C-alpha cells in the first residue's frame, strides 16, 4: 500500500463568520491510499480552532507506517494504532479512515453505505448554513441556497432576532440554529428558544460554553426545541458524557477521527435515546460523501460543505430534493 498526500486550500464563497471569528478559506490535506490497482481518497479539513494545520498533518502522515493496514482492514485496530502515534489530530486521522473505507469499498466492489449498513432511502434532507452577515448578504445567501429544504443559521450575537427576521422575509423553510457557545444568560436563552420555536426552528446547537454543563443541561431540561451538543462532543467517550446535558449530539468526521468511530458514536447515541445530527466542516465532495454514507442513520444532516466552497477539486455528488444521493458505485462513489 502506498500513501500520498497534498496540502490544499479550500476557498469559501463568502467569508465565514460565527460567534467569535471569521475566515475566507480552510486548509485541507488530501490523501490517497493506493493498493492492488485501486486508490482510496481521504480528506482532512482543518478549521483553525481545532488546532490542526498543513504542518501538523504532514508531520503526522510522515509517521504513519502503511504496513499496519492489512486487508481486510480492522478499523478498531487501525484507529488504536493512529491514536498511538499521537493524541489529537482528529482530522488527519479522519482522512486516513475515509481513504481506507473508500479503498475497502472498491476492493469489495460495494458502496461504502452498504459496508456501514445504511439505507439510502432514509437519507435526511441537508441544511445549508447562513453565517452571520449584513442583511443584504444574508438575503443573497438565502437566494443562493434556493432549492434547499432547511437553512441553518449561526447565532450568538445581539443581532440574532434581526437575522432570523431577515431570513423570514424571503423563505419559510424550517431552520436549524447554531449558537456556537455564544449564549451566556440562562433566562434570556429560554425566552429566545420559545421565540425561535415560533419562527420554525427545529434544533439548536451548542447554546452555552461546552464547559458549562450546568447551563446546557438547564436549558435542555426546559427547551421544547432539541438542544444538540457539538463542540462538547468530539469522539466516542464524549457521547456518554453528553447524556442528560443535551437531547442529542452533532457527529462530524473531522472530530470523530473518521467514519468508523462516527458510526460507533451514532450507535451509542441511539442506545442512550439521544438524537443525532451529522455535520461537517468546510469540506469537498470527498468528506461529504463519507458523511453522507452515515447520514441515513441520523435524524438530521448538515452536510453543506460543497455548496459553500468555490474550488472543490472533485465532481459534485448527486443532490435531489434537498438530499445527497448515494450511488451504487463502489467505495465512496467519488468522481475526479
Ligand atoms: Mg455547530
XYZ file of C-alpha atoms and ligand atoms in Angstrom:
337
model
C 0.000 0.000 0.000
C 1.183 3.499 -0.816
C 0.196 6.724 0.957
C 0.457 10.073 -0.837
C -0.814 13.497 0.248
C -1.149 17.085 -0.967
C -1.934 20.258 1.000
C -4.903 22.161 -0.478
C -6.559 25.474 0.376
C -10.367 25.269 0.097
C -11.805 28.707 -0.698
C -15.164 29.807 0.704
C -17.750 31.630 -1.428
C -18.323 34.060 1.441
C -16.044 34.769 4.403
C -17.440 32.542 7.130
C -18.422 34.328 10.324
C -19.635 32.684 13.511
C -19.677 33.902 17.104
C -16.035 34.687 17.773
C -14.190 34.690 14.416
C -14.231 34.916 10.609
C -12.232 33.298 7.768
C -12.119 33.079 3.924
C -10.515 29.665 3.307
C -9.782 26.386 5.069
C -6.574 24.311 4.859
C -7.180 20.732 3.715
C -4.904 17.736 3.400
C -5.978 15.467 0.533
C -4.653 11.917 0.786
C -4.608 8.805 -1.378
C -4.058 5.190 -0.387
C -3.166 3.006 -3.390
C -3.465 -0.778 -3.149
C -3.832 -3.524 -5.802
C -4.623 -1.024 -8.558
C -7.301 0.848 -6.565
C -6.998 4.284 -4.976
C -8.909 5.325 -1.857
C -9.347 9.070 -1.321
C -9.451 10.840 2.006
C -9.565 14.400 3.238
C -8.681 16.320 6.379
C -10.461 19.659 6.790
C -8.519 21.622 9.385
C -10.579 24.515 10.663
C -8.199 26.701 12.696
C -9.967 26.397 16.066
C -9.356 22.618 16.086
C -5.583 23.218 16.142
C -4.515 21.206 13.072
C -2.678 22.626 10.039
C -0.829 21.558 6.874
C 2.300 21.258 9.042
C 0.760 19.098 11.786
C -0.981 16.884 9.200
C 2.216 16.336 7.177
C 4.175 15.610 10.363
C 1.541 13.055 11.374
C 1.331 11.396 7.946
C 5.125 11.073 7.802
C 4.918 8.911 10.953
C 2.202 6.611 9.581
C 3.504 3.170 8.597
C 1.024 1.892 5.978
C 2.204 -1.693 6.503
C -0.111 -1.532 9.581
C -3.123 -1.503 7.236
C -3.529 -5.185 6.434
C -6.516 -6.240 4.371
C -9.265 -6.938 5.427
C -8.979 -3.733 7.466
C -9.533 -3.973 11.190
C -10.732 -0.432 11.845
C -10.644 -0.725 15.646
C -7.019 -1.807 15.469
C -6.170 0.899 12.921
C -7.663 3.722 14.993
C -5.833 2.426 18.075
C -2.622 2.465 16.027
C -3.280 6.032 14.785
C -4.066 7.196 18.335
C -0.782 5.619 19.476
C 1.188 7.806 17.016
C -0.115 10.982 18.667
C -3.216 12.095 20.557
C -5.492 14.727 18.971
C -5.096 15.208 15.202
C -8.683 14.017 14.538
C -8.932 15.491 11.023
C -5.807 13.832 9.613
C -6.875 10.570 11.277
C -10.266 11.016 9.585
C -8.526 11.473 6.218
C -6.828 8.088 6.620
C -10.028 6.387 7.821
C -12.048 7.832 4.910
C -9.425 6.713 2.355
C -9.417 3.214 3.895
C -13.216 2.981 3.627
C -13.137 4.201 0.019
C -10.453 1.624 -0.770
C -12.296 -1.093 1.152
C -15.461 -0.494 -0.872
C -13.542 -0.619 -4.131
C -11.737 -3.841 -3.145
C -15.092 -5.434 -2.213
C -16.886 -3.771 -5.178
C -19.523 -2.434 -2.762
C -20.633 1.118 -1.947
C -19.470 2.382 1.476
C -23.071 2.841 2.624
C -23.515 -0.911 2.267
C -20.344 -1.609 4.284
C -21.788 0.570 7.077
C -25.355 -0.801 6.902
C -27.032 2.429 5.778
C -30.281 2.544 3.805
C -30.044 5.307 1.153
C -33.865 5.574 1.180
C -33.638 7.037 4.703
C -31.384 9.944 3.688
C -32.452 13.111 5.560
C -32.531 16.497 3.822
C -29.385 18.516 4.381
C -29.372 22.051 5.711
C -27.312 24.848 4.190
C -25.621 27.267 6.582
C -26.012 31.035 6.527
C -23.261 32.758 8.544
C -23.672 35.994 10.492
C -23.604 38.886 7.998
C -25.262 42.122 6.903
C -28.978 41.819 5.943
C -28.081 42.307 2.229
C -25.540 39.477 2.210
C -27.876 37.260 4.252
C -30.617 37.700 1.650
C -28.131 36.938 -1.143
C -27.011 33.765 0.657
C -30.625 32.639 1.156
C -31.171 33.130 -2.589
C -28.048 31.066 -3.361
C -29.414 28.319 -1.105
C -32.581 28.130 -3.201
C -33.680 24.509 -3.602
C -32.520 23.517 -0.155
C -35.218 22.392 2.254
C -33.670 23.605 5.514
C -31.468 26.564 6.397
C -29.035 26.545 9.292
C -28.381 29.886 10.923
C -25.384 30.854 13.033
C -26.475 32.879 16.061
C -24.778 34.151 19.190
C -24.719 37.932 18.753
C -27.037 40.749 19.782
C -28.417 40.851 16.191
C -29.828 37.298 16.383
C -33.515 38.227 16.101
C -32.804 40.627 13.238
C -31.014 37.870 11.303
C -33.921 35.415 11.692
C -36.463 38.099 10.813
C -34.483 38.961 7.662
C -34.452 35.304 6.567
C -38.190 35.038 7.255
C -38.803 37.901 4.792
C -37.808 35.616 1.908
C -38.320 31.981 2.949
C -40.490 29.805 5.172
C -38.266 26.706 5.143
C -37.547 25.154 8.581
C -34.456 26.489 10.350
C -31.704 24.903 12.407
C -29.830 27.231 14.740
C -26.191 27.005 15.848
C -25.187 29.252 18.731
C -21.547 28.035 18.833
C -21.376 28.563 22.640
C -22.439 32.190 22.209
C -25.166 32.497 24.882
C -24.433 33.442 28.487
C -27.768 34.108 30.248
C -29.999 31.140 31.109
C -33.248 33.134 31.396
C -32.642 35.073 28.162
C -31.769 31.861 26.349
C -35.082 30.269 27.318
C -37.053 33.311 26.081
C -35.037 33.114 22.860
C -35.735 29.377 22.491
C -39.502 29.996 22.688
C -39.219 32.840 20.175
C -37.118 30.627 17.850
C -39.683 27.849 18.127
C -42.349 30.276 16.860
C -40.018 31.067 13.940
C -39.929 27.414 12.852
C -36.594 26.440 14.403
C -36.254 22.652 14.723
C -32.985 22.259 16.638
C -30.451 24.400 18.500
C -26.732 23.568 18.627
C -24.361 24.292 21.479
C -26.106 27.208 23.233
C -23.606 27.713 26.084
C -19.862 27.159 26.507
C -19.038 23.475 26.146
C -17.524 23.540 29.648
C -20.714 24.936 31.209
C -22.510 21.617 31.542
C -24.919 23.008 34.157
C -26.226 25.778 31.863
C -26.551 23.462 28.845
C -28.366 20.860 30.978
C -30.624 23.560 32.489
C -31.748 24.647 29.025
C -32.119 21.071 27.732
C -34.433 20.289 30.649
C -36.712 23.212 29.751
C -36.420 23.624 25.978
C -39.270 22.483 23.704
C -36.711 22.502 20.842
C -33.991 19.772 20.803
C -30.657 21.048 22.173
C -27.667 19.464 20.427
C -24.088 19.269 21.726
C -21.430 19.975 19.093
C -18.218 21.498 20.478
C -18.788 19.424 23.654
C -18.884 16.142 21.716
C -15.752 15.182 19.815
C -15.104 11.429 20.000
C -16.809 8.273 21.239
C -16.277 8.692 25.027
C -17.971 12.119 24.821
C -21.328 10.595 23.804
C -21.996 9.036 27.211
C -20.860 12.276 28.903
C -23.441 14.229 26.852
C -26.352 12.177 28.198
C -28.566 14.388 30.350
C -26.806 17.551 29.177
C -28.112 17.590 25.582
C -31.029 15.993 23.749
C -28.650 14.930 21.013
C -25.173 15.150 19.524
C -23.627 16.581 16.365
C -21.320 13.958 14.858
C -18.628 15.188 12.451
C -15.989 13.020 10.813
C -13.323 15.688 11.407
C -13.955 15.432 15.159
C -14.532 11.676 15.425
C -11.354 10.666 13.535
C -13.405 9.303 10.673
C -16.306 7.111 9.588
C -15.655 4.101 11.806
C -15.806 5.997 15.098
C -18.635 8.257 13.837
C -20.648 5.089 13.204
C -19.918 3.918 16.758
C -20.960 7.335 18.119
C -24.290 7.146 16.263
C -24.943 3.656 17.629
C -24.017 4.741 21.163
C -26.313 7.784 20.975
C -29.177 5.565 19.788
C -28.666 3.255 22.776
C -28.921 6.302 25.049
C -32.087 7.502 23.237
C -30.323 10.600 22.016
C -30.922 12.399 18.723
C -28.166 12.599 16.112
C -27.239 15.380 13.711
C -24.427 14.678 11.246
C -22.467 17.792 10.378
C -19.354 18.848 8.504
C -16.580 21.436 8.328
C -15.627 23.218 5.073
C -15.219 20.051 3.021
C -15.028 18.822 -0.577
C -17.207 16.104 -2.129
C -14.830 13.515 -0.612
C -15.536 14.022 3.108
C -19.157 14.969 2.361
C -19.775 11.643 0.585
C -18.123 9.893 3.522
C -20.511 11.621 5.955
C -23.499 11.124 3.628
C -22.789 7.397 3.864
C -23.784 7.586 7.554
C -26.483 10.276 7.259
C -29.374 7.800 6.766
C -28.689 6.587 10.335
C -29.120 10.138 11.708
C -32.154 12.351 12.406
C -30.781 15.400 10.635
C -27.958 16.230 8.221
C -25.962 19.438 7.889
C -23.655 18.469 5.042
C -23.373 21.679 3.068
C -19.585 21.946 2.546
C -19.543 21.758 -1.277
C -22.268 24.426 -1.576
C -20.260 26.985 0.375
C -16.882 26.496 -1.340
C -15.632 27.550 -4.774
C -12.734 25.232 -5.675
C -13.937 21.697 -4.844
C -11.407 19.522 -6.746
C -13.948 16.670 -7.125
C -17.218 16.414 -9.069
C -20.338 17.475 -7.185
C -22.205 14.374 -5.916
C -25.858 13.886 -6.880
C -28.242 16.162 -4.955
C -32.028 15.877 -5.320
C -34.975 17.263 -3.317
C -32.572 18.729 -0.761
C -30.815 15.396 -0.180
C -27.477 13.881 -1.167
C -27.892 10.867 -3.446
C -25.855 7.774 -2.553
C -24.847 5.934 -5.730
C -24.301 2.204 -6.263
C -20.668 2.891 -7.236
C -18.032 1.015 -5.254
C -16.401 2.877 -2.354
C -17.452 6.478 -1.744
C -18.560 6.934 -5.353
C -16.246 9.934 -5.633
C -15.720 11.328 -9.174
C -12.478 13.110 -10.011
Mg -22.078 23.514 15.381
